[in-house]
PDB file of C-alpha atoms in Angstrom:
ATOM      1  CA  MET A  27      -7.023 -12.625 -19.309  1.00 44.00           C
ATOM      2  CA  ASN A  28      -8.238 -14.635 -16.337  1.00 48.00           C
ATOM      3  CA  GLU A  29      -8.916 -12.380 -13.339  1.00 48.00           C
ATOM      4  CA  GLU A  30      -7.544 -15.044 -10.968  1.00 61.00           C
ATOM      5  CA  THR A  31      -4.075 -14.658 -12.503  1.00 79.00           C
ATOM      6  CA  GLU A  32      -4.043 -10.875 -12.182  1.00 91.00           C
ATOM      7  CA  PHE A  33      -2.629  -8.935  -9.267  1.00 97.00           C
ATOM      8  CA  LYS A  34      -5.324  -6.239  -9.383  1.00 97.00           C
ATOM      9  CA  THR A  35      -8.058  -4.968 -11.687  1.00 97.00           C
ATOM     10  CA  CYS A  36      -9.464  -1.451 -11.450  1.00 97.00           C
ATOM     11  CA  PRO A  37     -13.149  -1.759 -10.590  1.00 96.00           C
ATOM     12  CA  VAL A  38     -14.054   1.298 -12.683  1.00 96.00           C
ATOM     13  CA  CYS A  39     -12.006   1.299 -15.899  1.00 97.00           C
ATOM     14  CA  LYS A  40     -11.115  -2.437 -15.762  1.00 97.00           C
ATOM     15  CA  LYS A  41      -7.386  -1.793 -16.257  1.00 97.00           C
ATOM     16  CA  ALA A  42      -5.625  -4.993 -15.169  1.00 97.00           C
ATOM     17  CA  TRP A  43      -2.147  -5.372 -13.695  1.00 97.00           C
ATOM     18  CA  LYS A  44      -0.738  -8.876 -14.089  1.00 97.00           C
ATOM     19  CA  THR A  45       1.838  -8.532 -11.324  1.00 97.00           C
ATOM     20  CA  ARG A  46       2.462  -6.472  -8.222  1.00 97.00           C
ATOM     21  CA  LYS A  47       5.542  -4.977  -9.895  1.00 97.00           C
ATOM     22  CA  GLU A  48       3.485  -3.876 -12.895  1.00 97.00           C
ATOM     23  CA  PHE A  49       0.972  -2.291 -10.478  1.00 98.00           C
ATOM     24  CA  LEU A  50       3.650  -0.479  -8.454  1.00 98.00           C
ATOM     25  CA  ASP A  51       5.533   0.617 -11.603  1.00 98.00           C
ATOM     26  CA  ASP A  52       2.442   2.298 -13.059  1.00 97.00           C
ATOM     27  CA  SER A  53       2.681   6.094 -12.888  1.00 97.00           C
ATOM     28  CA  ASP A  54      -1.135   6.187 -12.941  1.00 97.00           C
ATOM     29  CA  VAL A  55      -1.295   4.479  -9.517  1.00 98.00           C
ATOM     30  CA  LYS A  56      -0.518   6.322  -6.260  1.00 98.00           C
ATOM     31  CA  ILE A  57      -0.778   5.162  -2.659  1.00 98.00           C
ATOM     32  CA  VAL A  58      -3.032   7.552  -0.754  1.00 97.00           C
ATOM     33  CA  GLY A  59      -4.105   5.818   2.429  1.00 97.00           C
ATOM     34  CA  TYR A  60      -4.046   2.920   4.832  1.00 97.00           C
ATOM     35  CA  GLN A  61      -6.863   1.335   6.819  1.00 96.00           C
ATOM     36  CA  VAL A  62      -5.339  -0.566   9.700  1.00 95.00           C
ATOM     37  CA  HIS A  63      -6.622  -3.951  10.836  1.00 94.00           C
ATOM     38  CA  PHE A  64      -5.267  -4.203  14.372  1.00 93.00           C
ATOM     39  CA  LYS A  65      -6.128  -7.882  14.886  1.00 92.00           C
ATOM     40  CA  GLU A  66      -4.322  -8.945  11.702  1.00 92.00           C
ATOM     41  CA  LEU A  67      -1.952  -6.277  10.374  1.00 92.00           C
ATOM     42  CA  SER A  68      -1.486  -8.035   7.024  1.00 92.00           C
ATOM     43  CA  GLY A  69      -5.269  -7.745   6.583  1.00 94.00           C
ATOM     44  CA  GLY A  70      -5.152  -3.950   6.645  1.00 95.00           C
ATOM     45  CA  LEU A  71      -5.802  -2.169   3.372  1.00 97.00           C
ATOM     46  CA  PHE A  72      -3.483   0.045   1.378  1.00 97.00           C
ATOM     47  CA  LEU A  73      -5.521   2.530  -0.630  1.00 98.00           C
ATOM     48  CA  PHE A  74      -4.422   3.550  -4.110  1.00 98.00           C
ATOM     49  CA  ASN A  75      -5.810   6.189  -6.453  1.00 98.00           C
ATOM     50  CA  HIS A  76      -5.890   5.351 -10.135  1.00 98.00           C
ATOM     51  CA  SER A  77      -5.851   7.977 -12.890  1.00 97.00           C
ATOM     52  CA  CYS A  78      -9.432   7.051 -13.864  1.00 97.00           C
ATOM     53  CA  LYS A  79     -10.491   8.740 -10.596  1.00 96.00           C
ATOM     54  CA  THR A  80     -11.150   5.644  -8.540  1.00 97.00           C
ATOM     55  CA  THR A  81      -9.674   4.402  -5.272  1.00 97.00           C
ATOM     56  CA  MET A  82      -8.711   0.751  -4.999  1.00 97.00           C
ATOM     57  CA  SER A  83      -7.629  -1.284  -2.006  1.00 98.00           C
ATOM     58  CA  VAL A  84      -5.012  -4.009  -1.731  1.00 98.00           C
ATOM     59  CA  LYS A  85      -4.362  -5.991   1.442  1.00 97.00           C
ATOM     60  CA  ALA A  86      -1.132  -5.028   3.174  1.00 96.00           C
ATOM     61  CA  GLY A  87      -0.131  -8.687   3.168  1.00 96.00           C
ATOM     62  CA  ALA A  88       0.413  -8.500  -0.596  1.00 97.00           C
ATOM     63  CA  PHE A  89       3.464  -6.296   0.071  1.00 97.00           C
ATOM     64  CA  ILE A  90       4.884  -7.885   3.227  1.00 95.00           C
ATOM     65  CA  ASP A  91       7.913  -9.378   1.484  1.00 96.00           C
ATOM     66  CA  LEU A  92       9.103  -5.882   0.493  1.00 95.00           C
ATOM     67  CA  TYR A  93      10.049  -5.203   4.115  1.00 95.00           C
ATOM     68  CA  GLY A  94      13.063  -6.881   5.645  1.00 93.00           C
ATOM     69  CA  GLY A  95      13.512  -4.840   8.817  1.00 93.00           C
ATOM     70  CA  PRO A  96      12.546  -5.426  12.421  1.00 92.00           C
ATOM     71  CA  VAL A  97       9.024  -6.257  13.513  1.00 92.00           C
ATOM     72  CA  PHE A  98       8.410  -5.224  17.096  1.00 94.00           C
ATOM     73  CA  ALA A  99       6.397  -7.375  19.476  1.00 93.00           C
ATOM     74  CA  ASP A 100       4.548  -4.752  21.528  1.00 94.00           C
ATOM     75  CA  ARG A 101       1.489  -2.759  20.481  1.00 94.00           C
ATOM     76  CA  LEU A 102       1.909   0.869  21.530  1.00 95.00           C
ATOM     77  CA  THR A 103      -1.352   2.238  20.110  1.00 93.00           C
ATOM     78  CA  GLY A 104      -2.871   4.694  22.566  1.00 91.00           C
ATOM     79  CA  THR A 105       0.314   5.125  24.623  1.00 95.00           C
ATOM     80  CA  ASP A 106       2.403   8.291  24.975  1.00 95.00           C
ATOM     81  CA  GLU A 107       4.905   6.779  22.512  1.00 95.00           C
ATOM     82  CA  CYS A 108       2.283   6.399  19.769  1.00 95.00           C
ATOM     83  CA  PRO A 109       1.853   9.345  17.373  1.00 95.00           C
ATOM     84  CA  GLY A 110      -1.494   7.886  16.213  1.00 94.00           C
ATOM     85  CA  HIS A 111      -0.587   7.613  12.516  1.00 94.00           C
ATOM     86  CA  CYS A 112      -2.458   4.310  12.102  1.00 92.00           C
ATOM     87  CA  LEU A 113      -5.670   5.936  13.265  1.00 92.00           C
ATOM     88  CA  VAL A 114      -5.721   8.431  10.370  1.00 94.00           C
ATOM     89  CA  GLU A 115      -6.444   6.851   6.990  1.00 94.00           C
ATOM     90  CA  HIS A 116      -4.552   9.411   4.889  1.00 94.00           C
ATOM     91  CA  GLU A 117      -1.557   9.690   7.249  1.00 94.00           C
ATOM     92  CA  LEU A 118       1.298   7.912   5.483  1.00 95.00           C
ATOM     93  CA  ARG A 119       4.332   9.072   7.461  1.00 95.00           C
ATOM     94  CA  PRO A 120       6.535   6.427   9.066  1.00 94.00           C
ATOM     95  CA  CYS A 121       5.978   5.688  12.731  1.00 93.00           C
ATOM     96  CA  PRO A 122       8.861   6.463  15.100  1.00 94.00           C
ATOM     97  CA  ALA A 123       7.452   4.169  17.825  1.00 95.00           C
ATOM     98  CA  LYS A 124       8.828   0.659  18.310  1.00 95.00           C
ATOM     99  CA  CYS A 125       5.332  -0.722  17.860  1.00 95.00           C
ATOM    100  CA  ASP A 126       4.228  -3.911  16.140  1.00 93.00           C
ATOM    101  CA  CYS A 127       2.354  -1.705  13.637  1.00 94.00           C
ATOM    102  CA  ALA A 128       5.487   0.230  12.607  1.00 94.00           C
ATOM    103  CA  PHE A 129       6.620  -2.274   9.953  1.00 94.00           C
ATOM    104  CA  VAL A 130       3.441  -1.616   7.950  1.00 95.00           C
ATOM    105  CA  ARG A 131       4.279   2.096   7.969  1.00 95.00           C
ATOM    106  CA  GLU A 132       7.703   1.172   6.562  1.00 95.00           C
ATOM    107  CA  MET A 133       6.053  -0.814   3.767  1.00 96.00           C
ATOM    108  CA  ILE A 134       4.119   2.351   2.901  1.00 97.00           C
ATOM    109  CA  GLN A 135       7.428   4.246   2.583  1.00 96.00           C
ATOM    110  CA  ILE A 136       8.766   1.574   0.225  1.00 97.00           C
ATOM    111  CA  ILE A 137       5.633   1.800  -1.918  1.00 97.00           C
ATOM    112  CA  LYS A 138       5.710   5.625  -1.934  1.00 97.00           C
ATOM    113  CA  ALA A 139       9.356   5.592  -3.079  1.00 96.00           C
ATOM    114  CA  TRP A 140       8.791   2.906  -5.740  1.00 97.00           C
ATOM    115  CA  PRO A 141      10.159   4.143  -9.090  1.00 96.00           C
ATOM    116  CA  LYS A 142       7.311   4.769 -11.501  1.00 95.00           C
ATOM    117  CA  VAL A 143       7.399   4.044 -15.214  1.00 89.00           C
ATOM    118  CA  ASP A 144       6.005   6.859 -17.331  1.00 78.00           C
ATOM    119  CA  ARG A 145       3.992   5.053 -19.982  1.00 67.00           C
ATOM    120  CA  TYR A 146       4.127   8.140 -22.233  1.00 64.00           C
ATOM    121  CA  ALA A 147       7.932   8.422 -22.167  1.00 62.00           C
ATOM    122  CA  ASN A 148       8.302   5.804 -24.908  1.00 56.00           C
ATOM    123  CA  GLY A 149       5.366   6.973 -26.976  1.00 55.00           C
ATOM    124  CA  VAL A 150       3.066   4.216 -25.659  1.00 52.00           C
TER     125      VAL A 150
END
């Protein structure tokens, strides 16, 4: 399989996911963190643990089409309205602030709630 046609390959065990859906469906993959990129929010990194005991990153932009809600214009980081979630890598709760970063936090909620396929359920 050509690596350029794959969505993601685990750097440790070399497991390859052909599509984003296949990656998100996998019960061996769990979102565990987010590294914000304030200058380009789609360039931030979602961090995923794989069952082989490695952590992989995928740019937030790879998931942007999953979110169809509002995107706010103002950055509220550092204000009284900001709970500071984006500043803590392993903080995955949604942001209550009407901040331009909040939509990324909503994408995290979508990924966390994604239904997983148990590969052992069908004797695979």
